[in-house]
Amino acid sequence: MEQSTPKKKIPVGLIAGLTAAALIAAAAGGYFGLCAWVRDNDQLLPGAVAVDDRGDTVADLGKLTREDALAVVTEEMDQRLDNRTLTLHYGEGKRVELTGELMACAPEAAVDVGFSAKENQPFWKLGALWLGVAKEPTDLSLSAAAFTPEGEAEAKRVIQSIADELYMEPVDFTYELGEETVTVTPGSDGQKLDTDALLEAVEEALAQGQTELTVEPETVPSAELSGETLHELIYVEPKAPGVDESGKLTPAVIGLSVNAEEAQSLLDAAEPGAPVIIPLEYTPPGTSEDESMYYKDLLASITTNLDGVANRSFNVGHAASFCNGKVIQPGEVFSYLDTIGDPSTRNGYKTSTGYQNGLTVEMDGGGVCQVSSSLYYCAVYSNLEIVRRACHAFATGYIPNGLDATVYYPSLDFKFRNNTGFPIKIVAYTEGGAWGKLTVQFYGSNPDGIKVETQRYTQSSTAWTTVYQPDETIPLGTTKVDVTPYTGYVVDVYRCVYDANGNLLSRTFENHSTYAKRDKVVLYNPADAAYWGLPVDPSTVVTPDPGVVTTPEVPPVTEPPIVTDPPVIPTDDLGLPPVVTDPVVDTTPEPEPTPTQYIDLPNEDGWGGWDNWNGWE
């Protein structure tokens, strides 16, 4: 009998452990297999839901395939897009509406969100999510939509129409130069619409179910306005007159600028959009050491007769002496009263005739206007800018009507500006005593050979009449002329500028001058009224002595001829080149342009008109 080997017994605990391990291994393998299946099953995880614009769940998409989820999302999106309206607000209370019909839903975008959420989950968690052991809710928004091609074209059309209405061109500031100031008008910003950005905003708003959208254009700034900017724009560097390479004279340039800090202060203090007045700063140009080179051309000259009244002729010569040798630099304004001073006896002048209340009376400085008139004449013929001029109350007789200039210290001055670009020197003197002559000449530079002529048109004339006034101091049988007469005139003057070849460059209105009529006043003894054929005052009748028979001798009274306007022809006493003379126009031509400026005796400084006007002859 064979001997058998005894069998070993396996512990019951070990068997149980191995069984449990096998079961765990099998379970683990099955779970991970489930995770792999969930990953690849093309279905959404449980908890995936479609939500509307308010965030409310409208459909459970959990465990649906992509195809089924797309079908559900598409149906829900289409229903919502068809009912959507977006109102665009723009401008001043304007609006326009766009509808969801311009859009097409994009369900793929919403469903892709669900599948992206699934892909982003840890692999080991997919089985638990599928079994519902774990929860990870995913919202799929139904706002995913985009313009159709036709819808996008319509939206662009509407948006471009709004852009056209809202567009405003920016207005840059402007400035206008005056004589002493520059007037600056601030510009304004413009605006425009970013059409591309608005198109994106409209698409997003329609997709998300918004009902209103406010359109805000962006600002387009105008050009920068500052004191420094204005200074740079206006600045002109001063330059002295000189001679170029060909030996031709070159004119001076007057420096021009504004103070940048002062301009900025004025701009800051001004009301928005209001014009701002800023002072100009002029810088005179330098001069050459040898200025004689600038005085080779006789620009204008006039010689007038003195009237034989010693004091008046003295005053003319005294005033001329202050002007003689006076140099006016380019851009400088010449003031006659500043040059001759107060024409009073305390300043070396004498008493002579002048006008007061329409009468000729004795006053200090009578006669100085003959110099100012001669200066005005030369300024016109030198083609200079006239700053201030007024005509006399009555025609002067010593200079052509319309070419005189009266002054009255200190309120009425005669001024002109040297705008030639070269210095100008005045030569003024009298000769021949009380019955002599006054000569005024302007010397300067005329490299282009410019010539000036004037055209004077007497628009009307008013003849004076004789007025008789009784005066008991007048001896019987005699009369006395108390007021000398003047014929009244209305004259228009035009300035014509020609080049060296005689071609007319310009014809401009120079002035409108009105000279008052003054009647001749004759004094007579009232007892002689009957002899003159005048009304008799009974109180003045004298009973004749019966023993004496007298017949008063009645001097003939004749009306003087009407004073005409004789031409004054400039003479040349120094052998200098001839000047352009003043053409006399005897007839009224075709209707002239209506003057737009009147340089006449102003009603200012309390004068009130011709009857109250005071001034010098």
XYZ file of C-alpha atoms in Angstrom, residues 183-484:
302
model
C -9.424 138.000 -34.526
C -9.399 134.262 -33.885
C -12.527 132.165 -34.315
C -12.176 128.776 -32.577
C -13.032 125.679 -34.561
C -15.214 122.785 -33.471
C -14.683 119.045 -33.132
C -16.355 116.705 -35.565
C -17.694 113.201 -35.097
C -17.835 109.948 -37.000
C -19.186 106.445 -36.495
C -17.068 103.287 -36.355
C -19.286 101.218 -38.642
C -17.333 97.952 -38.170
C -17.565 98.120 -34.386
C -21.278 98.938 -34.537
C -21.918 95.992 -36.876
C -20.317 93.625 -34.345
C -22.300 95.203 -31.501
C -25.577 94.836 -33.419
C -24.856 91.191 -34.225
C -24.060 90.427 -30.598
C -27.106 92.315 -29.334
C -29.478 90.455 -31.680
C -27.917 87.129 -30.797
C -28.320 87.807 -27.080
C -31.849 89.062 -27.404
C -31.202 92.705 -26.476
C -33.995 95.070 -27.443
C -32.198 98.466 -27.438
C -28.773 99.779 -28.340
C -27.565 103.379 -28.159
C -25.262 104.461 -30.967
C -22.404 106.688 -29.781
C -20.185 108.320 -32.453
C -16.559 108.979 -31.677
C -15.099 112.504 -31.572
C -12.867 113.760 -34.374
C -10.796 116.606 -32.882
C -10.245 119.831 -34.836
C -6.819 121.358 -35.309
C -5.162 122.340 -32.067
C -5.603 125.991 -31.122
C -3.132 127.450 -28.666
C -1.195 130.634 -28.188
C 1.951 128.935 -29.404
C 0.186 127.567 -32.491
C -1.153 131.024 -33.339
C 2.272 132.571 -32.833
C 3.851 130.084 -35.247
C 1.168 130.694 -37.885
C 1.338 134.484 -37.780
C 5.034 135.023 -37.165
C 6.855 136.975 -39.877
C 10.534 137.659 -39.429
C 11.522 141.312 -39.949
C 13.882 142.019 -42.788
C 15.592 145.245 -43.753
C 15.407 146.524 -47.343
C 18.450 145.723 -49.355
C 19.907 145.013 -52.765
C 19.796 141.626 -54.480
C 22.508 140.032 -56.605
C 21.283 141.847 -59.710
C 21.502 145.204 -57.958
C 17.736 145.622 -57.664
C 16.311 146.994 -54.449
C 14.472 144.493 -52.299
C 11.675 145.776 -50.032
C 11.663 145.547 -46.273
C 9.571 143.011 -44.407
C 7.836 144.164 -41.247
C 8.013 141.646 -38.433
C 4.678 140.338 -37.185
C 3.798 138.120 -34.229
C 1.624 137.627 -31.184
C 2.732 137.018 -27.635
C 2.082 133.297 -27.183
C 1.467 133.526 -23.416
C -0.896 136.488 -23.731
C -2.729 134.798 -26.590
C -3.155 131.599 -24.558
C -4.506 133.566 -21.612
C -7.080 135.311 -23.827
C -8.076 132.019 -25.452
C -8.548 130.349 -22.060
C -10.711 133.206 -20.764
C -12.997 133.354 -23.818
C -16.453 131.805 -24.011
C -16.490 128.497 -25.938
C -16.760 129.174 -29.657
C -16.636 132.967 -29.253
C -14.200 135.010 -31.382
C -11.099 136.150 -29.516
C -9.282 139.420 -30.264
C -5.541 139.237 -29.687
C -3.100 142.167 -30.040
C -0.562 142.024 -32.846
C 3.069 142.865 -32.294
C 4.955 144.605 -35.107
C 8.733 144.576 -35.296
C 10.181 147.311 -37.528
C 12.804 146.113 -39.967
C 16.374 147.244 -39.659
C 17.824 149.853 -41.984
C 20.962 150.116 -44.023
C 23.772 152.347 -42.830
C 23.495 154.252 -46.110
C 19.807 155.124 -46.399
C 20.429 157.591 -49.211
C 20.164 154.670 -51.616
C 16.425 154.506 -50.832
C 15.563 158.116 -51.720
C 16.548 158.192 -55.397
C 12.983 158.195 -56.771
C 10.610 161.161 -56.619
C 7.323 159.488 -55.723
C 5.129 162.609 -55.784
C 5.368 166.389 -55.692
C 3.029 169.387 -55.487
C 3.559 173.128 -55.314
C 0.737 175.430 -54.197
C 0.484 179.203 -53.918
C 0.410 181.074 -50.641
C -2.346 183.668 -50.283
C -0.359 186.745 -49.282
C -1.583 186.843 -45.666
C 1.667 187.123 -43.709
C 0.624 185.215 -40.594
C -1.022 182.440 -42.572
C 2.005 182.057 -44.840
C 4.227 181.981 -41.748
C 2.155 179.142 -40.260
C 2.379 177.196 -43.507
C 6.155 177.497 -43.513
C 6.406 176.717 -39.792
C 4.365 173.516 -40.152
C 6.320 172.533 -43.271
C 9.592 172.867 -41.344
C 8.515 170.141 -38.918
C 7.726 167.809 -41.828
C 10.851 168.558 -43.828
C 13.326 165.670 -43.623
C 10.857 163.418 -41.833
C 11.542 159.734 -42.622
C 8.708 157.204 -42.493
C 9.980 153.664 -42.187
C 8.204 150.703 -43.847
C 5.017 149.946 -41.971
C 5.180 153.154 -39.933
C 2.129 155.416 -39.633
C 2.771 159.136 -40.136
C 0.682 161.457 -37.936
C 0.536 165.074 -39.045
C -0.482 166.479 -35.653
C 2.174 164.430 -33.869
C 4.695 165.886 -36.279
C 3.792 169.601 -36.137
C 2.543 169.656 -32.541
C -0.180 171.931 -31.169
C -0.547 174.764 -33.733
C -0.926 177.439 -31.068
C 0.893 180.693 -30.396
C 2.613 179.194 -27.369
C 4.266 176.704 -29.756
C 5.492 179.334 -32.186
C 2.504 179.576 -34.516
C 0.642 182.805 -35.267
C -2.993 183.826 -35.362
C -4.653 183.672 -38.754
C -7.971 182.597 -40.267
C -9.922 179.447 -39.604
C -13.518 178.237 -39.592
C -15.884 178.407 -36.650
C -19.652 177.865 -36.868
C -19.470 178.250 -40.622
C -17.669 181.616 -40.446
C -14.079 182.613 -41.120
C -12.553 183.814 -37.863
C -9.133 184.504 -36.403
C -7.570 181.537 -34.635
C -4.175 180.127 -33.795
C -2.438 178.115 -36.501
C -4.564 179.187 -39.457
C -3.050 177.821 -42.674
C -1.526 174.564 -41.420
C -4.079 172.591 -43.445
C -2.361 173.662 -46.650
C 0.544 171.459 -45.577
C -1.664 168.512 -44.535
C -3.531 168.776 -47.855
C -0.263 168.737 -49.784
C 0.863 165.698 -47.787
C -2.402 163.919 -48.580
C -1.980 164.738 -52.269
C 1.531 163.238 -52.252
C 0.450 160.214 -50.223
C -2.229 159.393 -52.811
C 0.154 159.825 -55.733
C 2.772 157.708 -53.927
C 0.131 154.941 -53.628
C 0.289 154.903 -49.842
C -2.365 153.636 -47.458
C -4.527 156.421 -46.023
C -5.329 155.795 -42.362
C -7.380 158.929 -41.602
C -8.447 161.901 -43.699
C -11.314 164.403 -43.712
C -12.105 167.085 -46.264
C -12.489 170.770 -45.453
C -15.805 172.411 -44.694
C -15.442 174.517 -47.855
C -13.477 174.089 -51.069
C -9.927 175.351 -50.524
C -9.066 176.702 -53.959
C -5.365 175.946 -53.519
C -5.610 172.202 -54.224
C -8.026 170.107 -56.331
C -11.312 169.269 -54.654
C -11.181 165.783 -53.140
C -7.425 165.906 -52.591
C -7.359 168.115 -49.488
C -7.073 167.047 -45.861
C -8.153 169.182 -42.914
C -6.998 168.796 -39.307
C -8.131 170.162 -35.967
C -6.002 169.777 -32.875
C -6.219 167.428 -31.051
C -9.313 165.567 -32.287
C -8.930 165.358 -36.060
C -5.630 164.184 -37.507
C -4.360 163.251 -40.940
C -2.520 159.911 -41.045
C -1.063 157.608 -43.671
C 0.979 154.413 -43.586
C 4.176 153.701 -45.501
C 3.272 150.429 -47.188
C 5.964 150.550 -49.894
C 8.550 148.367 -48.205
C 11.129 151.159 -48.394
C 11.789 154.266 -46.285
C 10.153 157.487 -47.477
C 11.561 160.963 -46.880
C 9.420 164.100 -46.894
C 10.736 167.335 -48.349
C 8.566 170.350 -47.421
C 9.417 174.069 -47.622
C 8.089 177.484 -48.523
C 9.795 180.198 -50.525
C 8.968 183.672 -51.813
C 7.488 185.197 -48.669
C 3.799 185.767 -48.046
C 3.001 185.600 -51.768
C 5.338 182.646 -52.313
C 4.802 178.948 -52.726
C 4.650 175.751 -50.658
C 6.345 172.667 -52.071
C 5.898 169.149 -50.677
C 7.693 166.122 -52.151
C 7.976 162.439 -51.256
C 11.224 160.633 -52.049
C 11.573 156.869 -51.822
C 12.115 153.750 -53.906
C 9.978 152.767 -56.865
C 11.869 149.840 -58.423
C 8.834 148.666 -60.406
C 8.059 152.061 -61.932
C 4.520 152.239 -60.512
C 2.560 155.367 -61.483
C -0.607 156.802 -59.948
C -3.298 159.016 -61.419
C -6.557 160.187 -59.903
C -9.980 160.578 -61.454
C -12.179 163.213 -59.819
C -15.884 163.422 -60.546
C -17.926 166.427 -59.455
C -21.259 164.780 -58.740
C -22.985 168.071 -57.979
C -22.323 171.742 -57.298
C -24.412 174.309 -55.433
C -23.961 177.985 -56.316
C -23.885 180.543 -53.568
C -26.287 183.475 -53.411
C -26.080 186.979 -51.992
C -27.774 187.656 -48.670
C -28.319 191.307 -47.558
C -28.343 192.136 -43.872
C -29.147 195.548 -42.358
C -26.483 197.112 -40.177
C -26.871 200.673 -38.811
C -23.091 201.064 -38.562
C -22.735 200.971 -42.331
C -22.513 204.509 -43.796
C -25.428 205.608 -45.923
C -25.030 204.832 -49.579
C -22.433 202.107 -48.983
C -22.300 198.337 -48.456
C -19.796 195.984 -46.911
C -19.092 192.315 -47.737
C -19.187 190.585 -44.361
C -18.932 186.910 -45.451
C -17.115 185.733 -48.557
